[in-house]
CSV table of N, CA and C in Angstrom, one decimal:
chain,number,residue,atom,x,y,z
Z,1,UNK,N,100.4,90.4,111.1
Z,1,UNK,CA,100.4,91.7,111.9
Z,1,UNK,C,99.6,91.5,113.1
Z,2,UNK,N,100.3,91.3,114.2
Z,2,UNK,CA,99.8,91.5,115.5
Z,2,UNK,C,99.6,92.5,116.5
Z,3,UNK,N,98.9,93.3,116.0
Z,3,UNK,CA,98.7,95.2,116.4
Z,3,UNK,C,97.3,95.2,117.3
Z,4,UNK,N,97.1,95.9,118.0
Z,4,UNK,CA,96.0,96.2,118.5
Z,4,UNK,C,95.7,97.7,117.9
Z,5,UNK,N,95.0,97.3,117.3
Z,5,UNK,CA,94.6,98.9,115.9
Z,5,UNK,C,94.0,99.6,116.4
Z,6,UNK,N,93.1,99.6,117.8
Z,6,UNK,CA,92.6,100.8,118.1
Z,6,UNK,C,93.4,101.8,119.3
Z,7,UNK,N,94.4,100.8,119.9
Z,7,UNK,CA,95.7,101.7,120.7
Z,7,UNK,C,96.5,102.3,119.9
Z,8,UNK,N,96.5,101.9,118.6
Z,8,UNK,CA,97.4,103.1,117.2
Z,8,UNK,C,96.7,104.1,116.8
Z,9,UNK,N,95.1,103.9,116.9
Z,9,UNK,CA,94.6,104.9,116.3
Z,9,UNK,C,94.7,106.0,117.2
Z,10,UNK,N,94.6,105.6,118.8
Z,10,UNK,CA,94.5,106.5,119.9
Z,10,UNK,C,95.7,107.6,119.7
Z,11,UNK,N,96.8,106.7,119.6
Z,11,UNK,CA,98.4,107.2,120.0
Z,11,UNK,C,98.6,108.0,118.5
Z,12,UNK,N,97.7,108.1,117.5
Z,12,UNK,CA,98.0,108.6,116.2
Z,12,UNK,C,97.7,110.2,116.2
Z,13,UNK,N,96.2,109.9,116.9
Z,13,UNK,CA,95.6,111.0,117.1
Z,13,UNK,C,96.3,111.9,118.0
Z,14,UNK,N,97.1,112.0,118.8
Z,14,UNK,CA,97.9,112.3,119.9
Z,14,UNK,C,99.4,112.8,119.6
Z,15,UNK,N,99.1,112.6,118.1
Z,15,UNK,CA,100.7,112.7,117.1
Z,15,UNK,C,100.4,113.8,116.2
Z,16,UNK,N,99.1,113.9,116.2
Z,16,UNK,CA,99.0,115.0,115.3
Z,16,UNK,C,99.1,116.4,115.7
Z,17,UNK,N,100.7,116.9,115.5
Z,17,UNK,CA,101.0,117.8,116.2
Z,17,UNK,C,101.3,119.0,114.9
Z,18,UNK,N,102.1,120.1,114.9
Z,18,UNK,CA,102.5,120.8,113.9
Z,18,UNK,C,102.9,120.5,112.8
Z,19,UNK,N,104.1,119.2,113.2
Z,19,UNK,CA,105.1,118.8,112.6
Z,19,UNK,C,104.2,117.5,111.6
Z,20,UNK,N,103.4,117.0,112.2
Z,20,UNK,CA,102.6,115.7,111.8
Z,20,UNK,C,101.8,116.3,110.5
Z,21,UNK,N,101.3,117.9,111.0
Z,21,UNK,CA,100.3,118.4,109.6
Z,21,UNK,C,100.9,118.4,108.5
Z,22,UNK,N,102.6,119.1,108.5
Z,22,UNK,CA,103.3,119.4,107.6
Z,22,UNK,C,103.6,119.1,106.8
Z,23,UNK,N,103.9,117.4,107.7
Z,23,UNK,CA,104.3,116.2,106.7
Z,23,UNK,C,102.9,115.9,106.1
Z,24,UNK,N,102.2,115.7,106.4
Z,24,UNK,CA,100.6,115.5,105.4
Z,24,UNK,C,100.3,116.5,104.6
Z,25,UNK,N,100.7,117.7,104.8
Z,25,UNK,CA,100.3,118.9,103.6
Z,25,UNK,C,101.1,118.3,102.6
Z,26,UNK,N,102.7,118.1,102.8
Z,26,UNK,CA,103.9,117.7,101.5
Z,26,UNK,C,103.0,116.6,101.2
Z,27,UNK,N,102.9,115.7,101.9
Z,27,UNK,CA,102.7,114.0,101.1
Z,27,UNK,C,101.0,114.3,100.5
Z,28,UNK,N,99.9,114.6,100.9
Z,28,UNK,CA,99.0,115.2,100.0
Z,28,UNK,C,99.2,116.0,98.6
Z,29,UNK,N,100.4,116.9,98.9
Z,29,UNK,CA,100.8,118.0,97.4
Z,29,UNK,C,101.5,117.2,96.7
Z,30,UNK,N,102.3,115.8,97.3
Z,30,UNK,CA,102.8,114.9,96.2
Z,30,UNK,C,102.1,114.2,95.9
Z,31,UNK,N,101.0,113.6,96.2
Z,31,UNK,CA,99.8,112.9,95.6
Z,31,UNK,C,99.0,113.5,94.8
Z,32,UNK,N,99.1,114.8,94.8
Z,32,UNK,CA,98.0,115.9,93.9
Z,32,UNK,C,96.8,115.4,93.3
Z,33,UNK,N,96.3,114.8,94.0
Z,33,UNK,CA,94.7,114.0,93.9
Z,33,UNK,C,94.1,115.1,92.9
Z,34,UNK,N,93.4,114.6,92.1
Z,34,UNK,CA,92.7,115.6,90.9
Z,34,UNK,C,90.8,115.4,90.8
Z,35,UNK,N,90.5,116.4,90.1
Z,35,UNK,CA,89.0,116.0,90.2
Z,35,UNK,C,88.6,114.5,89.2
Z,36,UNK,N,88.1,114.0,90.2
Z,36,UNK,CA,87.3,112.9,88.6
Z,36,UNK,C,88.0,111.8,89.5
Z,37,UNK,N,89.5,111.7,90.0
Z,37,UNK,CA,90.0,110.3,90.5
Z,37,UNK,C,89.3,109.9,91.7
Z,38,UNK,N,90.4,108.5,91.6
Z,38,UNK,CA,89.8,106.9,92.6
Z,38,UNK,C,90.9,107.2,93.6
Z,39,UNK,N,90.9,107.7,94.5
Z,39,UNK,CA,91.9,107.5,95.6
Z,39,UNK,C,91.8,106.5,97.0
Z,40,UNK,N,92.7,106.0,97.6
Z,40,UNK,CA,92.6,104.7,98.8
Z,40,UNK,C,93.3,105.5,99.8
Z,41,UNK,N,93.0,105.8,101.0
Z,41,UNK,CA,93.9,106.0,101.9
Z,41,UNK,C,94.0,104.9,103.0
Z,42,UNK,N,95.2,104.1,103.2
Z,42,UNK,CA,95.4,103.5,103.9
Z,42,UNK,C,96.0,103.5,105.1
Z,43,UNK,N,95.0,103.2,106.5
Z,43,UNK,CA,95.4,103.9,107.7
Z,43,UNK,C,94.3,103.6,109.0
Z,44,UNK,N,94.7,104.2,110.2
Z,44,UNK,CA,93.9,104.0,110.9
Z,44,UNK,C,93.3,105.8,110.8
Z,45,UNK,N,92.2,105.5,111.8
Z,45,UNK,CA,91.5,107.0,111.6
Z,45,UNK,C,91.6,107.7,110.7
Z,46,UNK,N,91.1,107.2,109.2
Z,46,UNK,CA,91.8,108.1,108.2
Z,46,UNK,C,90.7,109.0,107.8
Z,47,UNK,N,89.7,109.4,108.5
Z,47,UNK,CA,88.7,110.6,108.3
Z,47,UNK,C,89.3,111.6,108.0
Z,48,UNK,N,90.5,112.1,108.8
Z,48,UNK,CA,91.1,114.0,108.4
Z,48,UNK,C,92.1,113.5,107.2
Z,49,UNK,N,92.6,112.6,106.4
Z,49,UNK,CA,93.3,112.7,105.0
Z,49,UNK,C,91.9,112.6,104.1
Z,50,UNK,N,91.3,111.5,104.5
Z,50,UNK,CA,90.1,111.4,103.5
Z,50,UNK,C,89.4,112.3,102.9
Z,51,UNK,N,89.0,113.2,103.7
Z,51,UNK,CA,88.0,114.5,104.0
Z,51,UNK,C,89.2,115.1,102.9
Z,52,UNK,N,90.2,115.6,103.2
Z,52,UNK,CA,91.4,116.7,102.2
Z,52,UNK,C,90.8,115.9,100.7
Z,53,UNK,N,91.5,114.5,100.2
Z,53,UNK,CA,91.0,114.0,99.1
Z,53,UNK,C,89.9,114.1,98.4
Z,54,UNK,N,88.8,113.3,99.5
Z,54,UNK,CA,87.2,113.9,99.0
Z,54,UNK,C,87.2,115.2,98.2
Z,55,UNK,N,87.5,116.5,99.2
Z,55,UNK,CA,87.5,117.8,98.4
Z,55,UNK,C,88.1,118.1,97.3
Z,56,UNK,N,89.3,117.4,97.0
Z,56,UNK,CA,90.3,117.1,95.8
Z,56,UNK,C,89.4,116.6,94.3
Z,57,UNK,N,89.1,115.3,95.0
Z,57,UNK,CA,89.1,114.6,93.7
Z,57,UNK,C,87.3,114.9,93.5
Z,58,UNK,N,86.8,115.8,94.3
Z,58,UNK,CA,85.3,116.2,93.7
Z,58,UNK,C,83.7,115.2,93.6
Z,59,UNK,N,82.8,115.9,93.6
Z,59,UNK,CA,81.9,114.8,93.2
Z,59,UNK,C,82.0,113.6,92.2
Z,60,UNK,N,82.8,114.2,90.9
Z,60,UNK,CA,82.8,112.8,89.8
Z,60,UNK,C,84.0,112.0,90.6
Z,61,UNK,N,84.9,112.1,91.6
Z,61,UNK,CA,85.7,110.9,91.8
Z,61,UNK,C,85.1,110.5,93.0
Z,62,UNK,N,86.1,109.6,93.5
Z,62,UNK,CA,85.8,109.0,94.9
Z,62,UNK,C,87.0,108.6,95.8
Z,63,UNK,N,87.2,109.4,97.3
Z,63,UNK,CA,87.9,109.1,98.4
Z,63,UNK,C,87.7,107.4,99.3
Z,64,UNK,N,88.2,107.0,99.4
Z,64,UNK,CA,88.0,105.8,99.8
Z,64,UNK,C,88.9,105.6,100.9
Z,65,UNK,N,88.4,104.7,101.6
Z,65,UNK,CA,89.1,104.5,102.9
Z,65,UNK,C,89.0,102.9,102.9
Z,66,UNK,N,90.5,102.1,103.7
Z,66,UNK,CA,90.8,101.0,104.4
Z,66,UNK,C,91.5,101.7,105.8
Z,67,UNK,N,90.7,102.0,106.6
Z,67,UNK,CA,90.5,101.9,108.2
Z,67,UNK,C,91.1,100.4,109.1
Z,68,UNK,N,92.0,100.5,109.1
Z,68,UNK,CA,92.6,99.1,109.8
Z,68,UNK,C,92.5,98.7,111.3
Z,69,UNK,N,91.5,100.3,112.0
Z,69,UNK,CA,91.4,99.5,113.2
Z,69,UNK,C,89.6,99.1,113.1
Z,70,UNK,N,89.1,100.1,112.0
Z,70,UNK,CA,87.7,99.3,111.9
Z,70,UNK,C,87.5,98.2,111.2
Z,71,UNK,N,88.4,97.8,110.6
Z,71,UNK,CA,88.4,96.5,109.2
Z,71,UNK,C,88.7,95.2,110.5
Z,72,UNK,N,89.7,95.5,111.5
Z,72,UNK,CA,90.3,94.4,112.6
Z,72,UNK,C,89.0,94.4,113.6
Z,73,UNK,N,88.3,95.3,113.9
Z,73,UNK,CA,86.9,95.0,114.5
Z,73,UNK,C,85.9,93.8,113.9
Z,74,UNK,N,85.7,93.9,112.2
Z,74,UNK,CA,85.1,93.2,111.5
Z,74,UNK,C,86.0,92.1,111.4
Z,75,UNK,N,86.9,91.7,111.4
Z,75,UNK,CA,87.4,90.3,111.3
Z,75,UNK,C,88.0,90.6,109.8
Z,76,UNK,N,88.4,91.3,109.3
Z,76,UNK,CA,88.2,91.3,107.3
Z,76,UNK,C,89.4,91.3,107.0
Z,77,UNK,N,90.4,90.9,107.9
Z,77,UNK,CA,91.9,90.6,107.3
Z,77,UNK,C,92.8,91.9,107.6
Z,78,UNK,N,93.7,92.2,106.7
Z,78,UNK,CA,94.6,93.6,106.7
Z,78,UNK,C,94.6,94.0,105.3
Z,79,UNK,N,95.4,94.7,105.0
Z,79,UNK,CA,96.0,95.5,103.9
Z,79,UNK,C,96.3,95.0,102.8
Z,80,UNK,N,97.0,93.4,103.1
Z,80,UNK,CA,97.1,93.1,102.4
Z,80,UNK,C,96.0,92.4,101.3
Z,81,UNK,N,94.8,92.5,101.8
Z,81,UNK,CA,93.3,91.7,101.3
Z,81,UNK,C,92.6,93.0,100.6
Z,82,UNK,N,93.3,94.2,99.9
Z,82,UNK,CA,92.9,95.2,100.0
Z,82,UNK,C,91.6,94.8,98.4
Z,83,UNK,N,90.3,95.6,99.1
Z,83,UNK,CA,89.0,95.0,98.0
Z,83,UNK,C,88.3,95.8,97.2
Z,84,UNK,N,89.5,95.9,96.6
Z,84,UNK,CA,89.2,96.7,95.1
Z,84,UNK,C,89.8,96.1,93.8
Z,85,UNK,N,89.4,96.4,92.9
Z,85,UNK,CA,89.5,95.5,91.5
Z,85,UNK,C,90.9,96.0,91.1
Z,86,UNK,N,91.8,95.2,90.1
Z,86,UNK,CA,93.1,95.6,90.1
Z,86,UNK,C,92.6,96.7,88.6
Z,87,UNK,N,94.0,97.8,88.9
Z,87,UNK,CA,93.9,98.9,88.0
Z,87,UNK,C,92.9,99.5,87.8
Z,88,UNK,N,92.5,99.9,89.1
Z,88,UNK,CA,91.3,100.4,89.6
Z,88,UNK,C,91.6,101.9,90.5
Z,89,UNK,N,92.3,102.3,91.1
Z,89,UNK,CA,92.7,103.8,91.4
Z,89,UNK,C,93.7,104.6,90.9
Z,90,UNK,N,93.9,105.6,91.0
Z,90,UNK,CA,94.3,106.6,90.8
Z,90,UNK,C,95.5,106.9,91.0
Z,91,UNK,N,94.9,106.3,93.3
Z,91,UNK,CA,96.2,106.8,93.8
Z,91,UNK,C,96.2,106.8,95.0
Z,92,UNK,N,96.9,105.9,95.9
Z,92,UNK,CA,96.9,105.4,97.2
Z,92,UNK,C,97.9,106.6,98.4
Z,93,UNK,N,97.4,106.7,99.0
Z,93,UNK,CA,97.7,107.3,100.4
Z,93,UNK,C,97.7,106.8,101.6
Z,94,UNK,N,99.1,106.8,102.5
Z,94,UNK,CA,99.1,106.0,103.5
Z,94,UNK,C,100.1,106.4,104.6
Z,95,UNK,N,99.7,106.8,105.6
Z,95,UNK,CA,100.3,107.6,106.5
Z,95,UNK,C,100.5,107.0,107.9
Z,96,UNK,N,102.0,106.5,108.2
Z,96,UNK,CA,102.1,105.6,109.2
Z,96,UNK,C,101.6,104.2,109.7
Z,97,UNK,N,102.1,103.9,108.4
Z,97,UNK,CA,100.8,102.6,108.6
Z,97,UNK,C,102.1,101.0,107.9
Z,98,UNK,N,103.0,101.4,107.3
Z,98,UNK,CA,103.4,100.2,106.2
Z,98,UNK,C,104.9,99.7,106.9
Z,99,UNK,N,105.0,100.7,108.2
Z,99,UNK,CA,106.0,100.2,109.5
Z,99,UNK,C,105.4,99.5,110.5
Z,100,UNK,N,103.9,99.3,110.2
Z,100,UNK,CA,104.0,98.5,111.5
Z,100,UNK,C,103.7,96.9,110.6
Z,101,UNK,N,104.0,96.9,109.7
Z,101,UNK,CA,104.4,95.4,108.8
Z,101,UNK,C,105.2,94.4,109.2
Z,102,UNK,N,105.5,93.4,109.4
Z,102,UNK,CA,107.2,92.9,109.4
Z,102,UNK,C,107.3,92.9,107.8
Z,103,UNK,N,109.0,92.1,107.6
Z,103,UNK,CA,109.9,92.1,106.7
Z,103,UNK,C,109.1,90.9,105.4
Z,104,UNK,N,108.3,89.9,106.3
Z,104,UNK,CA,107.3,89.0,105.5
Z,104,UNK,C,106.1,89.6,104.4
Z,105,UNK,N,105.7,89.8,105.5
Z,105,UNK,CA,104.0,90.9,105.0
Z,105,UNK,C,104.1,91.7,104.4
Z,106,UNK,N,105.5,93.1,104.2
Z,106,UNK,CA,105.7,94.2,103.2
Z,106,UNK,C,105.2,93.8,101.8
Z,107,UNK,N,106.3,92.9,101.5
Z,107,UNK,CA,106.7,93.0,99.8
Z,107,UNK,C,105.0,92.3,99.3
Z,108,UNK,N,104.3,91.7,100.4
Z,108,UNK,CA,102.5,91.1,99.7
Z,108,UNK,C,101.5,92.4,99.8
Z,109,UNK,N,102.2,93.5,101.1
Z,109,UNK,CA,101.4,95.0,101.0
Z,109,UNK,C,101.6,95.4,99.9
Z,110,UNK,N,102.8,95.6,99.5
Z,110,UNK,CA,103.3,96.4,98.4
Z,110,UNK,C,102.9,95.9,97.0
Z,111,UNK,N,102.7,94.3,97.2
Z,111,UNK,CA,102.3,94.2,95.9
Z,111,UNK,C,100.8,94.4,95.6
Z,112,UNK,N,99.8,94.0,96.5
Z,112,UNK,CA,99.0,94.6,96.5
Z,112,UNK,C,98.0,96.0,95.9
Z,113,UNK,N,99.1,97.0,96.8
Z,113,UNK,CA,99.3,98.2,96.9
Z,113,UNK,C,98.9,98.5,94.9
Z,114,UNK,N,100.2,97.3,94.3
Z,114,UNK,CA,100.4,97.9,92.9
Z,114,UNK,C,99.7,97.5,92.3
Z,115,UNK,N,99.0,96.4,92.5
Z,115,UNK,CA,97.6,95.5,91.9
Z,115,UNK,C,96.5,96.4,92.0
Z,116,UNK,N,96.1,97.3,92.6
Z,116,UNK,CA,94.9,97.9,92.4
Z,116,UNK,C,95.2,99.4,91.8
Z,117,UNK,N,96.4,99.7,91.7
Z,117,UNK,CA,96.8,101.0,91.1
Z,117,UNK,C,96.3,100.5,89.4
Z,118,UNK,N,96.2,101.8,88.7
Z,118,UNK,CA,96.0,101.8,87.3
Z,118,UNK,C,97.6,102.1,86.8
Z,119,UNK,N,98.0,101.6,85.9
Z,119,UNK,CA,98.9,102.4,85.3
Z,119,UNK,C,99.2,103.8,85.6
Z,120,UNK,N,99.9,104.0,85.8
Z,120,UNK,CA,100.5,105.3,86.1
Z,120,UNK,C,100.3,106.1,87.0
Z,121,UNK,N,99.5,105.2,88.2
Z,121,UNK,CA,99.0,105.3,89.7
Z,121,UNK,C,99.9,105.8,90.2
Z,122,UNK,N,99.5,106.6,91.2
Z,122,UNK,CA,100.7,107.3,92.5
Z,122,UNK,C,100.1,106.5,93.5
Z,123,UNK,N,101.2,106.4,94.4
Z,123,UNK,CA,101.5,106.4,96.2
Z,123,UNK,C,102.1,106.9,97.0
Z,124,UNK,N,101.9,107.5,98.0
Z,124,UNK,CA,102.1,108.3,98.2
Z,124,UNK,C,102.5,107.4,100.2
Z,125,UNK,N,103.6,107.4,100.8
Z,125,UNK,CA,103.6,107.0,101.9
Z,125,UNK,C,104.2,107.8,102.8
Z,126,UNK,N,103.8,107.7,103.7
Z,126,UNK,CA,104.8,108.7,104.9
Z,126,UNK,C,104.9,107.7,106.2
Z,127,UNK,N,105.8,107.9,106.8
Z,127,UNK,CA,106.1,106.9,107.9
Z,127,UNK,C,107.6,107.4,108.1
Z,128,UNK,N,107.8,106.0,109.7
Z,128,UNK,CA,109.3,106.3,110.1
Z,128,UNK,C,110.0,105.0,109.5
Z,129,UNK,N,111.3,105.2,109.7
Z,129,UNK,CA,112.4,104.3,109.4
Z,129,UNK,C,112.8,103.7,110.3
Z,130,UNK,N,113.2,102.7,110.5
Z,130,UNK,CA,113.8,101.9,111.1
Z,130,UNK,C,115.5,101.7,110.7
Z,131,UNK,N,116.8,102.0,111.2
Z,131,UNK,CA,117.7,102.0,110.7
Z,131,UNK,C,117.8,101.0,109.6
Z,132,UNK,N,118.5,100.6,108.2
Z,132,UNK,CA,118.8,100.0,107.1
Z,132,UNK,C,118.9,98.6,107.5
Z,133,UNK,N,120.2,98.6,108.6
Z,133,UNK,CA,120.6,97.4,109.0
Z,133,UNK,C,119.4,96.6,109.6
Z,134,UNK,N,118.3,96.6,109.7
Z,134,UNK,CA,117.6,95.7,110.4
Z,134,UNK,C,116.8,95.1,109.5
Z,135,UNK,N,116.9,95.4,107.8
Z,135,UNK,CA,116.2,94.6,106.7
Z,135,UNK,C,116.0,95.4,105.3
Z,136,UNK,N,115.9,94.9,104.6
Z,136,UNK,CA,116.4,95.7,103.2
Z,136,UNK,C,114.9,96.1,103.8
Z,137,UNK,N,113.6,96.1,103.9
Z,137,UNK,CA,112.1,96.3,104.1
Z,137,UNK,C,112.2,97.5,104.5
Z,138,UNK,N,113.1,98.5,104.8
Z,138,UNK,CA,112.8,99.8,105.3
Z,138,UNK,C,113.8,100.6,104.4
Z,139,UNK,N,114.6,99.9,103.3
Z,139,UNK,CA,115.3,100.6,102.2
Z,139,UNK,C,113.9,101.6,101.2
Z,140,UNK,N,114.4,102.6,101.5
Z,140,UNK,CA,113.3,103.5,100.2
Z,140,UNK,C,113.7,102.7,98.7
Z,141,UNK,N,114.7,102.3,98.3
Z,141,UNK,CA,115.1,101.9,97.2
Z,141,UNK,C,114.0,100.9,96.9
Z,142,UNK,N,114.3,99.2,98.5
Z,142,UNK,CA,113.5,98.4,98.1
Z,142,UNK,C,112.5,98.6,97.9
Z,143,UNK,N,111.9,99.5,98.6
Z,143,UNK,CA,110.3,99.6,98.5
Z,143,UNK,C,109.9,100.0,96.6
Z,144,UNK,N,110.9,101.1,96.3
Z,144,UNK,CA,110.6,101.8,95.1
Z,144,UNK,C,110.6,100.4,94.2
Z,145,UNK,N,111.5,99.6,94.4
Z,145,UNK,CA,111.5,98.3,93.2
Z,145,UNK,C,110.5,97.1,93.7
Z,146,UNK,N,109.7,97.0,95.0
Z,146,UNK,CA,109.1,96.7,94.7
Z,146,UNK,C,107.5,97.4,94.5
Z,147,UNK,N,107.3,98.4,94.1
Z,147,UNK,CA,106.3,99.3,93.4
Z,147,UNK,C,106.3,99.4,91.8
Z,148,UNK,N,107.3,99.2,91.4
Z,148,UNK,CA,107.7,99.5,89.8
Z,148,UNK,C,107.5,97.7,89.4
């Protein structure tokens, strides 16, 4: 992934418009973060989802963050290096973040992604599409099979 992560974070911030809250209110209410859980939000600037979770999952759980344009500051790899012990959260959150992958690097995010979930972990993603024809990698199907 050859991104400059802090011109995404800029142009992210600049997206968060009416429409942008909406879709985070839905994709938050389908994550239904509970008190006591391990949540990941994966993303650039992810202080305003984190902060929603934090209050969610309470003192006994914990909100957690992979910040991808601070992690590319430190040198510490991407997403796919993600450094948590497997079957270890709750429940992953990720908001515009798993399109800017190519068709190579998805299916090692995603597996990833399922390696640190617990059993009967949620994920929760929001992003854009790229028409079908340019790679099964933007199929909601593929993604769902490779999650399961």
């Amino acid at each position: 992934m050859n991104t400059n992560y802090d011109e995404i974070a800029k142009l992210e911030g600049l997206c968060c418009d009416e429409f942008d809250e909406q879709v985070h209110e839905v994709g938050l209410n389908k994550l239904a973060p509970q008190s006591g859980e391990r949540i990941l939000v994966i993303g650039f600037e992810t202080g305003h989802s984190l902060a929603e979770i934090a209050q969610a999952v309470g003192p006994s759980g914990k909100a957690l963050d992979f910040d991808m344009s601070k992690c590319a500051q430190r040198g510490c790899g991407d997403a796919k290096l993600l450094p948590y012990d497997a079957n270890s959260l709750n429940g992953i959150f990720t908001s515009y973040i798993l399109e800017q992958f190519d068709a190579p690097p998805l299916p090692t995010v995603l597996a990833e992604s399922k390696r640190v979930l617990r059993p009967g972990g949620r994920i929760v993603v929001i992003g854009v599409s790229k028409p079908f024809e340019q790679g099964s990698d933007c199929d909601p199907n593929y993604m769902r099979r490779m999650l399961t």
